[in-house]
Amino acid sequence: MKVTTFGNGCFWCTEAIFDQLEGVNKVESGYAGGQVENPTYKQVCTGKTGHAEVIRITFNPEIISYRMLLDVFFSTHDPTTLNRQGADVGTQYRSAIFYHDDEQKAEAEKMVADLEKEKVFENKIVTEITAISNYYVAENYHQDYYNNNKTQGYCQMVINPKIKKFTEKYQSKLKKN
């Protein structure tokens, strides 16, 4: 198994997406990239901790490649908006790849270069690519949030449309039930 950490907006949304991929063993919501040790959600929401809302993905590279995870990462959020995803605004919602080894760093940088060269996005990609230096697990109520709160308004209005778009595009990569 390998591990990677992505920040691509609200971790409730991103956890729900990556958890559906074949080869992904575990998706955990947390915080990374800041200065405050063991931050709380309330602290991170102030934007003063330096942390981003992230997901830590444990995956089997024999089933799903890191490149495919990057593909999903870049296609399920807007990597061209600085410190914002939709209505979620602040440094805690920045687009970030926290790589765990030199191979992940090189692959992430190559992916950005390829996307820029192909002009996939109208605007420049602002995704931060940084070595993972710290990671803190988010509070229990954030874990598996979507699956535990599907009828909640945010899940209905924000997460469901993202999941629908994702599952249509990546049907062949989804876990078989």
Short mmCIF file of C-alpha atoms in Angstrom, two decimals:
data_model
loop_
_atom_site.label_atom_id
_atom_site.label_comp_id
_atom_site.label_asym_id
_atom_site.label_seq_id
_atom_site.Cartn_x
_atom_site.Cartn_y
_atom_site.Cartn_z
CA MET A 1 0.00 0.00 0.00
CA LYS A 2 1.01 3.60 -0.64
CA VAL A 3 -0.25 6.87 0.82
CA THR A 4 -0.82 10.30 -0.65
CA THR A 5 -2.43 13.48 0.66
CA PHE A 6 -4.55 15.91 -1.36
CA GLY A 7 -6.19 19.23 -0.54
CA ASN A 8 -8.90 20.00 -3.05
CA GLY A 9 -11.60 21.87 -1.21
CA CYS A 10 -14.00 20.61 1.39
CA PHE A 11 -12.85 17.22 2.66
CA TRP A 12 -16.45 16.01 2.96
CA CYS A 13 -16.73 16.21 -0.83
CA THR A 14 -13.33 14.82 -1.72
CA GLU A 15 -13.48 11.92 0.72
CA ALA A 16 -16.81 10.84 -0.81
CA ILE A 17 -15.28 10.83 -4.29
CA PHE A 18 -11.98 9.05 -3.70
CA ASP A 19 -13.57 6.45 -1.43
CA GLN A 20 -15.44 5.06 -4.45
CA LEU A 21 -12.34 4.21 -6.49
CA GLU A 22 -11.23 0.60 -6.96
CA GLY A 23 -7.82 0.19 -5.35
CA VAL A 24 -8.39 2.88 -2.72
CA ASN A 25 -8.27 1.14 0.62
CA LYS A 26 -8.94 4.08 2.93
CA VAL A 27 -9.71 7.80 2.74
CA GLU A 28 -9.30 9.85 5.89
CA SER A 29 -10.14 13.52 6.39
CA GLY A 30 -7.54 15.67 8.09
CA TYR A 31 -5.43 18.81 8.11
CA ALA A 32 -1.95 19.43 6.70
CA GLY A 33 0.49 22.12 5.72
CA GLY A 34 0.12 24.49 8.65
CA GLN A 35 1.97 25.60 11.75
CA VAL A 36 -0.49 24.71 14.53
CA GLU A 37 -0.09 21.29 16.15
CA ASN A 38 -3.24 19.16 16.52
CA PRO A 39 -5.58 21.82 15.12
CA THR A 40 -9.33 21.65 15.53
CA TYR A 41 -11.82 22.18 12.72
CA LYS A 42 -12.83 25.46 14.33
CA GLN A 43 -9.21 26.65 14.33
CA VAL A 44 -8.61 25.58 10.71
CA CYS A 45 -11.80 27.40 9.61
CA THR A 46 -10.31 30.71 10.79
CA GLY A 47 -7.66 30.42 8.07
CA LYS A 48 -4.98 31.33 10.63
CA THR A 49 -3.43 27.88 11.17
CA GLY A 50 -1.92 27.55 7.70
CA HIS A 51 -3.54 24.11 7.37
CA ALA A 52 -5.59 22.93 4.43
CA GLU A 53 -8.51 20.54 4.68
CA VAL A 54 -7.04 17.38 3.16
CA ILE A 55 -7.72 13.74 2.53
CA ARG A 56 -5.12 11.07 3.15
CA ILE A 57 -5.56 8.25 0.67
CA THR A 58 -4.21 4.74 1.22
CA PHE A 59 -4.16 2.93 -2.11
CA ASN A 60 -2.88 -0.18 -3.83
CA PRO A 61 -0.67 0.96 -6.76
CA GLU A 62 -1.11 -2.44 -8.40
CA ILE A 63 -4.83 -1.65 -8.79
CA ILE A 64 -4.90 2.15 -9.17
CA SER A 65 -1.97 4.28 -10.22
CA TYR A 66 -0.90 7.50 -8.58
CA ARG A 67 -1.35 9.11 -12.01
CA MET A 68 -5.02 8.04 -11.99
CA LEU A 69 -5.47 9.53 -8.51
CA LEU A 70 -3.97 12.76 -9.85
CA ASP A 71 -6.34 12.62 -12.82
CA VAL A 72 -9.31 12.35 -10.46
CA PHE A 73 -7.85 15.10 -8.26
CA PHE A 74 -7.54 17.57 -11.14
CA SER A 75 -10.89 16.72 -12.70
CA THR A 76 -13.00 16.98 -9.52
CA HIS A 77 -12.07 20.49 -8.37
CA ASP A 78 -10.87 23.77 -9.87
CA PRO A 79 -7.08 23.88 -9.51
CA THR A 80 -6.99 27.40 -10.96
CA THR A 81 -8.72 29.24 -8.12
CA LEU A 82 -6.46 30.40 -5.33
CA ASN A 83 -7.72 29.58 -1.83
CA ARG A 84 -11.24 28.75 -2.91
CA GLN A 85 -13.47 25.97 -4.18
CA GLY A 86 -16.95 27.14 -5.09
CA ALA A 87 -18.51 28.91 -2.13
CA ASP A 88 -15.76 27.65 0.22
CA VAL A 89 -13.21 30.44 0.56
CA GLY A 90 -9.96 30.57 2.54
CA THR A 91 -6.46 29.10 2.58
CA GLN A 92 -7.90 25.95 4.16
CA TYR A 93 -9.59 25.21 0.80
CA ARG A 94 -6.50 25.65 -1.36
CA SER A 95 -5.59 23.21 -4.07
CA ALA A 96 -2.60 21.23 -2.76
CA ILE A 97 -0.73 18.01 -3.34
CA PHE A 98 1.30 16.93 -0.34
CA TYR A 99 3.63 14.36 -1.81
CA HIS A 100 5.12 11.52 0.24
CA ASP A 101 8.16 10.71 -1.90
CA ASP A 102 10.19 12.00 -4.85
CA GLU A 103 8.26 9.79 -7.27
CA GLN A 104 4.96 11.41 -6.27
CA LYS A 105 6.53 14.88 -6.54
CA ALA A 106 7.83 14.18 -10.06
CA GLU A 107 4.50 12.69 -11.20
CA ALA A 108 2.52 15.63 -9.78
CA GLU A 109 4.82 18.17 -11.44
CA LYS A 110 4.59 16.25 -14.74
CA MET A 111 0.80 16.16 -14.51
CA VAL A 112 0.63 19.94 -13.99
CA ALA A 113 3.02 20.51 -16.90
CA ASP A 114 0.95 18.21 -19.13
CA LEU A 115 -2.32 19.93 -18.19
CA GLU A 116 -0.80 23.36 -18.79
CA LYS A 117 0.69 22.29 -22.13
CA GLU A 118 -2.64 20.82 -23.26
CA LYS A 119 -4.46 23.96 -22.01
CA VAL A 120 -7.02 21.83 -20.18
CA PHE A 121 -7.90 24.78 -17.97
CA GLU A 122 -8.57 28.31 -19.17
CA ASN A 123 -6.54 29.79 -16.30
CA LYS A 124 -3.15 28.87 -14.83
CA ILE A 125 -3.03 25.99 -12.34
CA VAL A 126 -2.24 27.28 -8.83
CA THR A 127 -2.04 23.89 -7.10
CA GLU A 128 0.62 23.84 -4.39
CA ILE A 129 2.98 20.84 -4.65
CA THR A 130 4.72 20.40 -1.30
CA ALA A 131 6.36 17.63 0.69
CA ILE A 132 4.11 16.38 3.47
CA SER A 133 5.57 17.75 6.70
CA ASN A 134 2.65 17.25 9.05
CA TYR A 135 -0.76 15.67 9.05
CA TYR A 136 -3.47 15.61 11.68
CA VAL A 137 -6.59 13.47 11.55
CA ALA A 138 -9.80 15.50 11.60
CA GLU A 139 -12.38 14.99 14.31
CA ASN A 140 -14.42 11.77 14.15
CA TYR A 141 -17.60 13.47 12.93
CA HIS A 142 -15.76 14.48 9.71
CA GLN A 143 -14.81 10.90 8.86
CA ASP A 144 -17.05 9.28 6.24
CA TYR A 145 -19.19 12.40 6.52
CA TYR A 146 -21.12 11.99 3.29
CA ASN A 147 -22.08 8.36 3.90
CA ASN A 148 -23.24 9.25 7.41
CA ASN A 149 -25.17 12.39 6.41
CA LYS A 150 -26.55 11.86 2.89
CA THR A 151 -29.83 13.66 3.65
CA GLN A 152 -28.11 16.75 5.09
CA GLY A 153 -28.55 19.90 2.95
CA TYR A 154 -24.86 20.38 2.09
CA CYS A 155 -24.61 16.78 0.94
CA GLN A 156 -27.74 17.11 -1.20
CA MET A 157 -26.86 20.46 -2.78
CA VAL A 158 -23.06 20.33 -3.07
CA ILE A 159 -21.71 16.79 -2.75
CA ASN A 160 -24.37 14.87 -4.73
CA PRO A 161 -23.82 16.84 -7.97
CA LYS A 162 -20.03 16.36 -7.67
CA ILE A 163 -20.45 12.63 -7.12
CA LYS A 164 -22.84 12.33 -10.06
CA LYS A 165 -20.39 14.06 -12.41
CA PHE A 166 -17.49 11.98 -11.05
CA THR A 167 -19.25 8.61 -11.33
CA GLU A 168 -20.31 9.32 -14.91
CA LYS A 169 -16.72 10.09 -15.94
CA TYR A 170 -14.99 7.33 -13.96
CA GLN A 171 -17.56 4.51 -14.14
CA SER A 172 -14.91 1.92 -15.08
CA LYS A 173 -12.72 2.88 -12.09
CA LEU A 174 -15.38 2.50 -9.39
CA LYS A 175 -15.47 -0.23 -6.76
CA LYS A 176 -17.67 -3.16 -7.62
CA ASN A 177 -20.33 -3.67 -4.95
#
